[in-house]
Tab-separated table of C-alpha atoms in Angstrom:
chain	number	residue	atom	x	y	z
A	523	UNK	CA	19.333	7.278	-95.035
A	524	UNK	CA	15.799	6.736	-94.427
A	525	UNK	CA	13.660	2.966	-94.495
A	526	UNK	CA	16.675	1.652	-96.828
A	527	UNK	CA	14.873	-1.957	-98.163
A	528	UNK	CA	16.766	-3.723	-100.415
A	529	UNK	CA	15.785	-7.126	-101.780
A	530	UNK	CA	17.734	-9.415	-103.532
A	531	UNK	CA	15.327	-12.173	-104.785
A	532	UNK	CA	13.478	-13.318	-101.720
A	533	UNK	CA	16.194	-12.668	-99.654
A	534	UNK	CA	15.622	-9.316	-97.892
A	535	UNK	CA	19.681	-7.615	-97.473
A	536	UNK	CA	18.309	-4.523	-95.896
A	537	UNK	CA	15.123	-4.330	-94.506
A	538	UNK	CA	14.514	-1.135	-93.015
A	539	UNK	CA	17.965	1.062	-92.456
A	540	UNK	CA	17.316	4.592	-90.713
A	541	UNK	CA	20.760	6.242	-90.397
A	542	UNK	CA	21.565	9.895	-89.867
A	543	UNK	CA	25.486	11.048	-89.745
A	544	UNK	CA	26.226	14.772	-89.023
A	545	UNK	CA	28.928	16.294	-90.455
A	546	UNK	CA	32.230	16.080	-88.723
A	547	UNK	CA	30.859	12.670	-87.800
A	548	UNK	CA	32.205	9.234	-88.477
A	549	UNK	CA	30.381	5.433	-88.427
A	550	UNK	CA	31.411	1.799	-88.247
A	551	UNK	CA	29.707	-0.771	-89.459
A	552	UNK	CA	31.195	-3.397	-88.298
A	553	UNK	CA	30.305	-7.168	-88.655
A	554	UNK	CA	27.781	-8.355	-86.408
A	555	UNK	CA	29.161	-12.188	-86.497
A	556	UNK	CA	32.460	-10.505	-85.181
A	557	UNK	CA	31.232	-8.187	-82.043
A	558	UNK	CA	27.513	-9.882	-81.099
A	559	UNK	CA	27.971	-11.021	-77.551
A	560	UNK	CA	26.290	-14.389	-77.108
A	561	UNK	CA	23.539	-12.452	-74.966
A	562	UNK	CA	22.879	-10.608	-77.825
A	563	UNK	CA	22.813	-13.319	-80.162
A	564	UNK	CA	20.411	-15.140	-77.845
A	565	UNK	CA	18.102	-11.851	-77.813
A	566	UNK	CA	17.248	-12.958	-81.220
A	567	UNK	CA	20.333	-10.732	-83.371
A	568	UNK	CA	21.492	-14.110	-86.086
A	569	UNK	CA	24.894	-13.624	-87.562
A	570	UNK	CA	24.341	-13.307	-90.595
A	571	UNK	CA	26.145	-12.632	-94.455
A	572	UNK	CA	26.478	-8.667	-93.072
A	573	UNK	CA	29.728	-7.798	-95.110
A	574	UNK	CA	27.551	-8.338	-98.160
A	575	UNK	CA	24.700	-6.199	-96.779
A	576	UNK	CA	27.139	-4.065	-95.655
A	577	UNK	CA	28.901	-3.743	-99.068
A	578	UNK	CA	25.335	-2.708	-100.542
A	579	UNK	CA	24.009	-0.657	-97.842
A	580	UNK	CA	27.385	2.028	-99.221
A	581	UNK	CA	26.605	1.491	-102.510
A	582	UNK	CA	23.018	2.618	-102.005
A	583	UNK	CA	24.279	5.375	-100.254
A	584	UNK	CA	27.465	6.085	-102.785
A	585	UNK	CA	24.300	5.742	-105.296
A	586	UNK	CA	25.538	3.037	-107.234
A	587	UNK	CA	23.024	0.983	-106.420
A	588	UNK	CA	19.448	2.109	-106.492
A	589	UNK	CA	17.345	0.843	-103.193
A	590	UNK	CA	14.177	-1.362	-103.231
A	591	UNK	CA	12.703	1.514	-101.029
A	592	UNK	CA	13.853	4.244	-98.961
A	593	UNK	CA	15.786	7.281	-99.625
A	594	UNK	CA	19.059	9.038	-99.279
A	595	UNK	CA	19.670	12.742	-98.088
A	596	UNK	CA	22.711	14.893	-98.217
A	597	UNK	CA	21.608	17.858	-96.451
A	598	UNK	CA	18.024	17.601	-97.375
A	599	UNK	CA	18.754	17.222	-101.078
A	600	UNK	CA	17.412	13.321	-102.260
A	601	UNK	CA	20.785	11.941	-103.437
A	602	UNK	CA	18.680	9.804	-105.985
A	603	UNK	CA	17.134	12.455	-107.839
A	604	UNK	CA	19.787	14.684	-107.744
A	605	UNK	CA	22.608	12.164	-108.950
A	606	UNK	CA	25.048	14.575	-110.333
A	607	UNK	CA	24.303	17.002	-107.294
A	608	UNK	CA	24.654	14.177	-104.935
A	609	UNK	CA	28.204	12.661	-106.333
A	610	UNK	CA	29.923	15.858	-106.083
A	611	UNK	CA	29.445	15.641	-102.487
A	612	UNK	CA	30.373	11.640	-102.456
A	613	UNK	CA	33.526	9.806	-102.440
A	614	UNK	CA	33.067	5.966	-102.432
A	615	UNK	CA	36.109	3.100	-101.697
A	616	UNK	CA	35.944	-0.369	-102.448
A	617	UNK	CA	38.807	-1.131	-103.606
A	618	UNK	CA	38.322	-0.416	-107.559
A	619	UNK	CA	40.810	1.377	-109.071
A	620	UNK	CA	39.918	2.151	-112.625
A	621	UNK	CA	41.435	0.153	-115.182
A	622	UNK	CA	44.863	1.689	-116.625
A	623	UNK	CA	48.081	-0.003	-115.392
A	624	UNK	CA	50.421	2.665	-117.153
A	625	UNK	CA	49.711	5.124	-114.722
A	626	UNK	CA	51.659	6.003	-111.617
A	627	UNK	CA	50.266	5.942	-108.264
A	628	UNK	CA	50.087	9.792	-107.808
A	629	UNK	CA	49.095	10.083	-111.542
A	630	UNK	CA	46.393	7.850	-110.589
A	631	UNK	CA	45.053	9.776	-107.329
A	632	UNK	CA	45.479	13.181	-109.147
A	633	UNK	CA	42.974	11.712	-111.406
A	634	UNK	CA	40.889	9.823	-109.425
A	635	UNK	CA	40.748	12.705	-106.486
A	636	UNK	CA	40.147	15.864	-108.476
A	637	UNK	CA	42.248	18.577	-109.495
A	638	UNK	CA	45.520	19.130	-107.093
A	639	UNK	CA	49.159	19.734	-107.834
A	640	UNK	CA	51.697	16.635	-108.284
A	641	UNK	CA	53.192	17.494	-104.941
A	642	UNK	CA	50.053	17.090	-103.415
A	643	UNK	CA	48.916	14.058	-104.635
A	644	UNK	CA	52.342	13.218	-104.279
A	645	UNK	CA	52.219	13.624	-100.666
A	646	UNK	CA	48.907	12.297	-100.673
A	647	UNK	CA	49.605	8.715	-102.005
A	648	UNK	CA	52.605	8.539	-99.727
A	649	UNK	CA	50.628	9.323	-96.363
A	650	UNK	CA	48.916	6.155	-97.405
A	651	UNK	CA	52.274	4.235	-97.701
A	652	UNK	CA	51.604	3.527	-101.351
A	653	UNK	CA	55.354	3.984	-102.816
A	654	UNK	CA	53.883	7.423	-105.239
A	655	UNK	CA	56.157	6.269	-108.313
A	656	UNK	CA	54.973	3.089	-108.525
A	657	UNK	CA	53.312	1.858	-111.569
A	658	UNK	CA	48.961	0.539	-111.102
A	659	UNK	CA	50.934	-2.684	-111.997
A	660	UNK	CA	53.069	-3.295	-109.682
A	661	UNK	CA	50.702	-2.689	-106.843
A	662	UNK	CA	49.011	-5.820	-105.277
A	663	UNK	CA	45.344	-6.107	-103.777
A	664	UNK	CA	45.910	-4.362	-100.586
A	665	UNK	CA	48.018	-1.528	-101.986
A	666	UNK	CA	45.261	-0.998	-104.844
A	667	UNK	CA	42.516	-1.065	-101.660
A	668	UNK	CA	44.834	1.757	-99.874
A	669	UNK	CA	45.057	3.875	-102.755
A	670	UNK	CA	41.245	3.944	-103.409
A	671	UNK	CA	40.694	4.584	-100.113
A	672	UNK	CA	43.269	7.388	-100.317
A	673	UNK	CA	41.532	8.861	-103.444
A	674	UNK	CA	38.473	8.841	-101.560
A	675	UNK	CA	39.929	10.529	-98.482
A	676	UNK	CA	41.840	13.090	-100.120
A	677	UNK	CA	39.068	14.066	-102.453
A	678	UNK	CA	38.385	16.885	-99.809
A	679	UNK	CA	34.209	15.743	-100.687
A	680	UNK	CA	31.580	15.859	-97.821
A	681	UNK	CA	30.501	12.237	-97.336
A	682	UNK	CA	33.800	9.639	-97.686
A	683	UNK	CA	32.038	5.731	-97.928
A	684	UNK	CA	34.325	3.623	-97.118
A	685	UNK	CA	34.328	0.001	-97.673
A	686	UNK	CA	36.955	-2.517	-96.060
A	687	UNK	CA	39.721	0.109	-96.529
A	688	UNK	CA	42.065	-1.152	-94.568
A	689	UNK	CA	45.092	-3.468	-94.540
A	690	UNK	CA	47.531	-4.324	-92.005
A	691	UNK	CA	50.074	-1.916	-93.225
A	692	UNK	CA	47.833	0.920	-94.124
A	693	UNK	CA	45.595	0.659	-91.272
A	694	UNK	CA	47.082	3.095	-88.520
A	695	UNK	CA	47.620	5.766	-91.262
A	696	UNK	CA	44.268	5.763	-92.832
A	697	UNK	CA	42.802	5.602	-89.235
A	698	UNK	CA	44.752	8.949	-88.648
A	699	UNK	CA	43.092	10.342	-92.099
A	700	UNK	CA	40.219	9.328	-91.854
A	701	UNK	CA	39.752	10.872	-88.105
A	702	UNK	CA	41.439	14.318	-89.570
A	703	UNK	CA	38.938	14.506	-92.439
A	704	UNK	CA	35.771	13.891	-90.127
A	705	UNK	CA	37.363	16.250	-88.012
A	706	UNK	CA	37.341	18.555	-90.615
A	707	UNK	CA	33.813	18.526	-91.462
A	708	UNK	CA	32.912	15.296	-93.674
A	709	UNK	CA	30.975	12.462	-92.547
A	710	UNK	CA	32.105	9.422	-92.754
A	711	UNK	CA	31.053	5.761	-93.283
A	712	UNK	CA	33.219	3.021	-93.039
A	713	UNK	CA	32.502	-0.830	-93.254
A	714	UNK	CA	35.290	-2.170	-91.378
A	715	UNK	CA	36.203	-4.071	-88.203
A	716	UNK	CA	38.574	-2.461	-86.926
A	717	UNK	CA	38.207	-1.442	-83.910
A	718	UNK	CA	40.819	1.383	-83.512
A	719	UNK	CA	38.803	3.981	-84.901
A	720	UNK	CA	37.098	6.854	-83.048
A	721	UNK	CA	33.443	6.378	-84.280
A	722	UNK	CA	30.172	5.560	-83.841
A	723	UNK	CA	29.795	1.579	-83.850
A	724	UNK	CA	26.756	-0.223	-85.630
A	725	UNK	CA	26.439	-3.997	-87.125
A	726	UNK	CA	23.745	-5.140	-89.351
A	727	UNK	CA	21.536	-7.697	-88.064
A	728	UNK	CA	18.622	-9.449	-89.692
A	729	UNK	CA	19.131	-6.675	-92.314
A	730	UNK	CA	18.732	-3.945	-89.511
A	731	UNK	CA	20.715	-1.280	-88.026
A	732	UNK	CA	22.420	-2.611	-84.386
A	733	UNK	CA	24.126	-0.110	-82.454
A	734	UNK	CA	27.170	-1.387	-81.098
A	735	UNK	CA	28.050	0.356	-78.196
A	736	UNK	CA	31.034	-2.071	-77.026
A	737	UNK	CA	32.528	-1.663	-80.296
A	738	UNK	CA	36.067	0.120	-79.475
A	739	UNK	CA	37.034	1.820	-76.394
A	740	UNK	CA	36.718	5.035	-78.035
A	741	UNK	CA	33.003	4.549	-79.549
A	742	UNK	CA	30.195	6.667	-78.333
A	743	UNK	CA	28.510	4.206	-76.069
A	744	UNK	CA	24.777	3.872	-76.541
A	745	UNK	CA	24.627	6.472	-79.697
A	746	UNK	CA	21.349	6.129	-81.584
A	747	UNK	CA	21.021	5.460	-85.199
B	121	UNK	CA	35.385	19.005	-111.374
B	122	UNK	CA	33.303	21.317	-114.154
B	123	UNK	CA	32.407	19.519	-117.111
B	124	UNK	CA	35.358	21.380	-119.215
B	125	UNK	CA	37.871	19.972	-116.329
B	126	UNK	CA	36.465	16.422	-116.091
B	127	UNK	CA	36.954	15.630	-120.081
B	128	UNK	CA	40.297	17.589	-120.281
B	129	UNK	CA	41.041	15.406	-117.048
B	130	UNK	CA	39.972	12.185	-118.840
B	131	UNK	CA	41.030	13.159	-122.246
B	132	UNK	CA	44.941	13.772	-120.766
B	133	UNK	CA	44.209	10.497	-118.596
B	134	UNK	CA	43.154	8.337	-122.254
B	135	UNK	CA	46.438	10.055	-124.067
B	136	UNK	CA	48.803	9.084	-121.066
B	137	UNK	CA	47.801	5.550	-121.365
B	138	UNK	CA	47.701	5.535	-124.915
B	139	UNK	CA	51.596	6.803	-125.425
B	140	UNK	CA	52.409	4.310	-122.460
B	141	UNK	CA	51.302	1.318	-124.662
B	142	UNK	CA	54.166	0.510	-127.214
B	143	UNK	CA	51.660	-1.124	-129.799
B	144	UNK	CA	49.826	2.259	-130.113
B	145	UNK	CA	53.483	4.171	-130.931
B	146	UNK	CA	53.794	1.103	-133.177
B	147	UNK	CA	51.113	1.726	-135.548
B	148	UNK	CA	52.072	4.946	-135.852
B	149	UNK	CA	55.778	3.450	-137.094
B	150	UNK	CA	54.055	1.073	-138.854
B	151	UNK	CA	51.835	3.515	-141.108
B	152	UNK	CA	55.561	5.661	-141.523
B	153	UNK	CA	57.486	2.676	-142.354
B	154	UNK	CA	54.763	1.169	-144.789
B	155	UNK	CA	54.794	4.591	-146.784
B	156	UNK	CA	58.022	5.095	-147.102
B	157	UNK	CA	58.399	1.626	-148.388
B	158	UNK	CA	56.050	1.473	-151.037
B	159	UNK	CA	57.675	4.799	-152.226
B	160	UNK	CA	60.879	2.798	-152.246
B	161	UNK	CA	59.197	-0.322	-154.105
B	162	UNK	CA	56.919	1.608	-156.347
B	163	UNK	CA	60.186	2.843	-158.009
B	164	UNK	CA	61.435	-0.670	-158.546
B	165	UNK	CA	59.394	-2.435	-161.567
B	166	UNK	CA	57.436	-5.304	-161.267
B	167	UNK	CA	57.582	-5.150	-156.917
B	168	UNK	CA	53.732	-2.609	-156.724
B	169	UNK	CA	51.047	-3.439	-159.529
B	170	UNK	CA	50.141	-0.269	-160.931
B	171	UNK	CA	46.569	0.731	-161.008
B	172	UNK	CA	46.346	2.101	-164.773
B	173	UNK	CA	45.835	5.900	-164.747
B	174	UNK	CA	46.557	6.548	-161.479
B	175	UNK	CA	49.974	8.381	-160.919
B	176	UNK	CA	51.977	7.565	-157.242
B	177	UNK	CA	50.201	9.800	-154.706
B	178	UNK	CA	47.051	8.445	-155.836
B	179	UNK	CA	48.336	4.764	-155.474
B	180	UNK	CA	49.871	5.657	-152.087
B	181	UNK	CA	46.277	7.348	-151.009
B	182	UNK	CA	44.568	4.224	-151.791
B	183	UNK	CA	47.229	2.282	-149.763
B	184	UNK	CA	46.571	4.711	-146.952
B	185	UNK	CA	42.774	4.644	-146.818
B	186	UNK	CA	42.996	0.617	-146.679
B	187	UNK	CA	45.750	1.171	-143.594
B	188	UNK	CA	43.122	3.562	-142.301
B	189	UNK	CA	40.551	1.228	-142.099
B	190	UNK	CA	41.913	-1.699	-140.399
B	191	UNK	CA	44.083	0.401	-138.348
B	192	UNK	CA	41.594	2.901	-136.992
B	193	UNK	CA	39.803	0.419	-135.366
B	194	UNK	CA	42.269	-0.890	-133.333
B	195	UNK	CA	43.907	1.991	-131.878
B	196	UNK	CA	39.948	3.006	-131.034
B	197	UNK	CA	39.305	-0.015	-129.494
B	198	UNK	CA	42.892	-0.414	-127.635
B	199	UNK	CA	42.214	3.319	-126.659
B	200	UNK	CA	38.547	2.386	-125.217
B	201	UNK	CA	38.145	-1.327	-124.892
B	202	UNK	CA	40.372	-0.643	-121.628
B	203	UNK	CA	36.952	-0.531	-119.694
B	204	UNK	CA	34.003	-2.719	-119.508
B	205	UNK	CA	30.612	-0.909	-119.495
B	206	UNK	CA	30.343	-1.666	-115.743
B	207	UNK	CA	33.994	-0.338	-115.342
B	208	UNK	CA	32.680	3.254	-117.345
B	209	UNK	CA	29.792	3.141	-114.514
B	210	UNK	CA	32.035	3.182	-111.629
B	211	UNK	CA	34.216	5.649	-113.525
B	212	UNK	CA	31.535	7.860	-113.862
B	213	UNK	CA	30.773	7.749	-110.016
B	214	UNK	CA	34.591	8.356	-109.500
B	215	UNK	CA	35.085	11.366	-111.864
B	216	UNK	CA	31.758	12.942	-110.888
B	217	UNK	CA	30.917	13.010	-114.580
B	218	UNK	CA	27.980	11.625	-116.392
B	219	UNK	CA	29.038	8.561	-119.318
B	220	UNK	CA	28.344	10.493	-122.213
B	221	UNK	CA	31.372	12.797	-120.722
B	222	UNK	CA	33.614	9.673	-120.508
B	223	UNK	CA	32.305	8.524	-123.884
B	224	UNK	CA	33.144	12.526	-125.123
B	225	UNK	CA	36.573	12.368	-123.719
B	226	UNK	CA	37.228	8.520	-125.242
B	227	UNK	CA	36.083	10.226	-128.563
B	228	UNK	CA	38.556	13.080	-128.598
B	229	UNK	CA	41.465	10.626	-127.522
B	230	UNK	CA	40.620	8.524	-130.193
B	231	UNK	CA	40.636	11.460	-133.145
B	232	UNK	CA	43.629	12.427	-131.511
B	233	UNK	CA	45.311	9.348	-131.721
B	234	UNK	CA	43.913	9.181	-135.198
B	235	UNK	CA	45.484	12.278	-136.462
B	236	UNK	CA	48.683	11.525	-135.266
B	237	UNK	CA	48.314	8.152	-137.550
B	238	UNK	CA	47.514	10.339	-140.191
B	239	UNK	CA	50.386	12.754	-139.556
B	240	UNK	CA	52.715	9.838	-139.407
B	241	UNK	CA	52.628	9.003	-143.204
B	242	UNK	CA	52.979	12.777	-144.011
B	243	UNK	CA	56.950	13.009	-144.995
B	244	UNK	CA	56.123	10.291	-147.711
B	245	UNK	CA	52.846	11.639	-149.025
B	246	UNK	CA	54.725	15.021	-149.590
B	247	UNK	CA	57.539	12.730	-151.210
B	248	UNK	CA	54.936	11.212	-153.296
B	249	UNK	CA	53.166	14.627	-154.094
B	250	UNK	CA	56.606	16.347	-155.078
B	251	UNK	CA	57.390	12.597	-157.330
B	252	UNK	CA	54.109	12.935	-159.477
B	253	UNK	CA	51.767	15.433	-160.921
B	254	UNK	CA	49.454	15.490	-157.524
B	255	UNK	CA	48.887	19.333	-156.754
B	256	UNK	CA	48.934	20.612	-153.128
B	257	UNK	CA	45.166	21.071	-153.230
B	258	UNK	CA	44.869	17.226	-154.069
B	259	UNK	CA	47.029	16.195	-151.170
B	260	UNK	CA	45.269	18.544	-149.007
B	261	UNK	CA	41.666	16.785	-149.550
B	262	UNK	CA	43.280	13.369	-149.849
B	263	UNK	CA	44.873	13.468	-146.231
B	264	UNK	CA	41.166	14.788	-144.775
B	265	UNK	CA	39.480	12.316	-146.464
B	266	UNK	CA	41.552	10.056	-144.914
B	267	UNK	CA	41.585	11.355	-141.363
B	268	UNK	CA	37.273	11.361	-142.442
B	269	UNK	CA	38.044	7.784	-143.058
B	270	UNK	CA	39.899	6.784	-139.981
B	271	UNK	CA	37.598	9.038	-137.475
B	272	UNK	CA	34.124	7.022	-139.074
B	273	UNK	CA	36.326	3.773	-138.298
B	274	UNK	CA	37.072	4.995	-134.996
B	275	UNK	CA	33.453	5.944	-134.160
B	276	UNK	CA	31.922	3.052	-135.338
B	277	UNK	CA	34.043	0.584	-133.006
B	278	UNK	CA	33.118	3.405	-130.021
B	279	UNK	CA	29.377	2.234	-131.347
B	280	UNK	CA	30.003	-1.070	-131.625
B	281	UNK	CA	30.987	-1.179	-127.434
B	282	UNK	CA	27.139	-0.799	-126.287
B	283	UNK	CA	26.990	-4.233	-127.776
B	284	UNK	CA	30.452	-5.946	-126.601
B	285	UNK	CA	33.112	-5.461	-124.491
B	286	UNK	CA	35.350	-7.789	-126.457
B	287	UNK	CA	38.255	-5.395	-128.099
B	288	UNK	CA	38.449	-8.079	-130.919
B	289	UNK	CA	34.987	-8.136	-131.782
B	290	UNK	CA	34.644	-4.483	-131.993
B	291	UNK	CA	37.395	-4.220	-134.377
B	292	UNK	CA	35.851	-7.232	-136.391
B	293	UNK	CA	32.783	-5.168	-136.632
B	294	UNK	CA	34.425	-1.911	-137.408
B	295	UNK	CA	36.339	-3.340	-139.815
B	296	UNK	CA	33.831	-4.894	-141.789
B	297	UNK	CA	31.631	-2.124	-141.957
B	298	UNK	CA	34.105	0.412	-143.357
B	299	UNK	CA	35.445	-1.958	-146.001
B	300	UNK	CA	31.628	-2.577	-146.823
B	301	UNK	CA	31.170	1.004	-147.533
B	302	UNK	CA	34.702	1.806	-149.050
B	303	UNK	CA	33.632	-0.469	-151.782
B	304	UNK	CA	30.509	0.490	-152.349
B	305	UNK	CA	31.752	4.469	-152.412
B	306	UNK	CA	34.610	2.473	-154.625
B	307	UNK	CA	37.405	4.641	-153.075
B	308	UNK	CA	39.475	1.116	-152.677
């Protein structure tokens, strides 16, 4: 990502995001309100709405959402030109699961995911603790949030975007995913505070890029943007 | 996913959904049951006015086309109307596939669903065929003019959902439209 403005209005939600993540890499973006120490707050870093700049700064880069300026690369290629290009490379989790309450969990994922056997997908939804014979609706919010997120990760695509994917009793098992896939070659973006994650730690500030060095004890400490 | 695999993906994924929704399996029961019952009433006198000159498969084909056209509609738009237009955006990111693949894939789930409507009636138009002096050839062009019938229907509420998301509305429109034209073609 490269000078990433986005305006909303004459509120500025991004004003200037430079962010490069290698493959095999993952990032946090983590809320600033949540991990600012008060000497960094006093430096002149507000708390402010971030899980809303947040949310957009993945869309832009999931290319949902075009940006007021600035441009996204995936390996050189501009994501916004290239669309179709670009979202064969991107899987994106928010949470929506396409409308269809008939279908089964698995059904769902082997949909959503791309082509894979039922066992896998199978297998797939239940790594996530989604039950894979349950019906879209039966699920509730946080299993629907899982089971995106699982799409996402087990779409085998190069950049995963994550957004809030986590829920108290899918966290320690997506963590584990999500670790195996960047370990495997994808980079990986998530917006999330948790801090159990073995990533590179940012919050957005101001509508800028912080990193966050004392995000986890397992974060990079001091990695540039 | 190729283009091929993302509508076959989304066409099976439209289908699934459709058989899992018992109103869709209904109109199909419904067009079977109507048929057979007006074969059953047509023989009683006085229960079916007769349209003078017209001998039973003709009658029945006329009851068809004006099942066609309010039904068509419906099953499109409970077959598409299960997605807003921002829903089909996010879709499109999801499947890798640009909207007029989703809209391709809606289509042939729709026609599919159609022809099984049309296939549904088929034991009592070949009842009604063997009952009057209605040659196979007639029958033949009668049940593709019908499927025409119910696939225009179909499209036109697909066309009608760049305007509303509202399933109602798009069967309103669809509706309308066809029985507009059906009368001025006078085929009802």
């Amino acid at each position: 990502m490269r000078g990433i403005v986005k305006t909303s209005g004459s509120l500025k939600v991004l004003a200037g995001i430079d962010l490069t993540v290698a493959r095999g890499e993952c990032v946090v973006l983590s809320s600033s309100r949540a991990r600012l120490q008060p000497g960094e707050r006093s430096a002149g870093l507000q708390p402010w709405p971030d899980p809303d700049a947040r949310s957009t700064l993945l869309r832009i880069a999931a290319t949902l959402v075009a940006p007021s300026s600035g441009s996204i690369e995936i390996d050189g290629a501009d994501a916004h030109t290239g669309l179709l290009a670009a979202r064969k490379r991107i899987a994106f989790a928010d949470g929506w699961i396409a409308p269809g309450d008939e279908l089964f969990a698995s059904e769902y994922l082997r949909f959503a995911a791309g082509p894979m056997t039922k066992a896998a997908s199978e297998a797939a939804v239940r790594r996530s603790g989604v039950d894979p014979g349950a019906p879209l609706s039966s699920l509730n919010a946080g299993q629907r949030r899982t089971l995106a997120a699982a799409c996402a990760l087990a779409s085998g695509k190069d950049v995963v975007l994550l957004d809030e994917p986590f829920t108290d009793a899918s966290r320690s098992l997506l963590v584990e995913w999500i670790e195996e896939i960047a370990r495997a070659g994808s980079a990986v973006i998530v917006a999330s505070n948790c801090a159990t994650l073995d990533a590179r730690g940012f919050a957005l500030a101001d509508g800028r890029l912080v990193s966050v060095p004392g995000l986890n004890a397992r974060t990079s400490a001091g990695a540039a943007p | 996913m190729t283009g091929t695999t993302t509508t076959g993906a989304m066409v099976r994924r439209d289908l699934t959904l459709a058989a899992r929704r018992p109103g869709l399996l209904c109109a199909l029961g419904l067009h079977a049951a109507l048929t057979a019952v007006f074969l059953q009433a047509w023989g009683s006198a006085g229960i079916v006015p007769v349209l003078p000159g017209s001998n039973l498969y003709e009658q029945l084909a006329t009851v068809q086309r004006a099942l066609v056209i309010v039904m068509a509609p419906w099953m499109a738009a409970r077959i598409a109307g299960i997605e807003t237009r921002g829903d089909v955006a996010r879709l499109s990111l999801l499947v890798n596939a640009p909207v007029s693949t989703i809209l391709r894939a809606r289509l042939i789930a729709v026609l599919v669903w159609i022809a099984l409507f049309v296939c549904a009636g088929l034991p009592s138009v070949v009842l009604a065929q063997q009952m009057s002096t209605a040659t196979p050839p007639e029958v033949l062009r009668g049940q593709l003019l019908l499927a025409t019938v119910g696939c225009a229907a179909a499209l036109l509420t697909l066309v009608a959902g760049r305007w509303t998301d509202n399933g109602i509305a798009r069967w309103a429109i669809a509706t309308t439209a066809m029985t507009m034209a059906a009368f001025m073609v006078g085929r009802v």
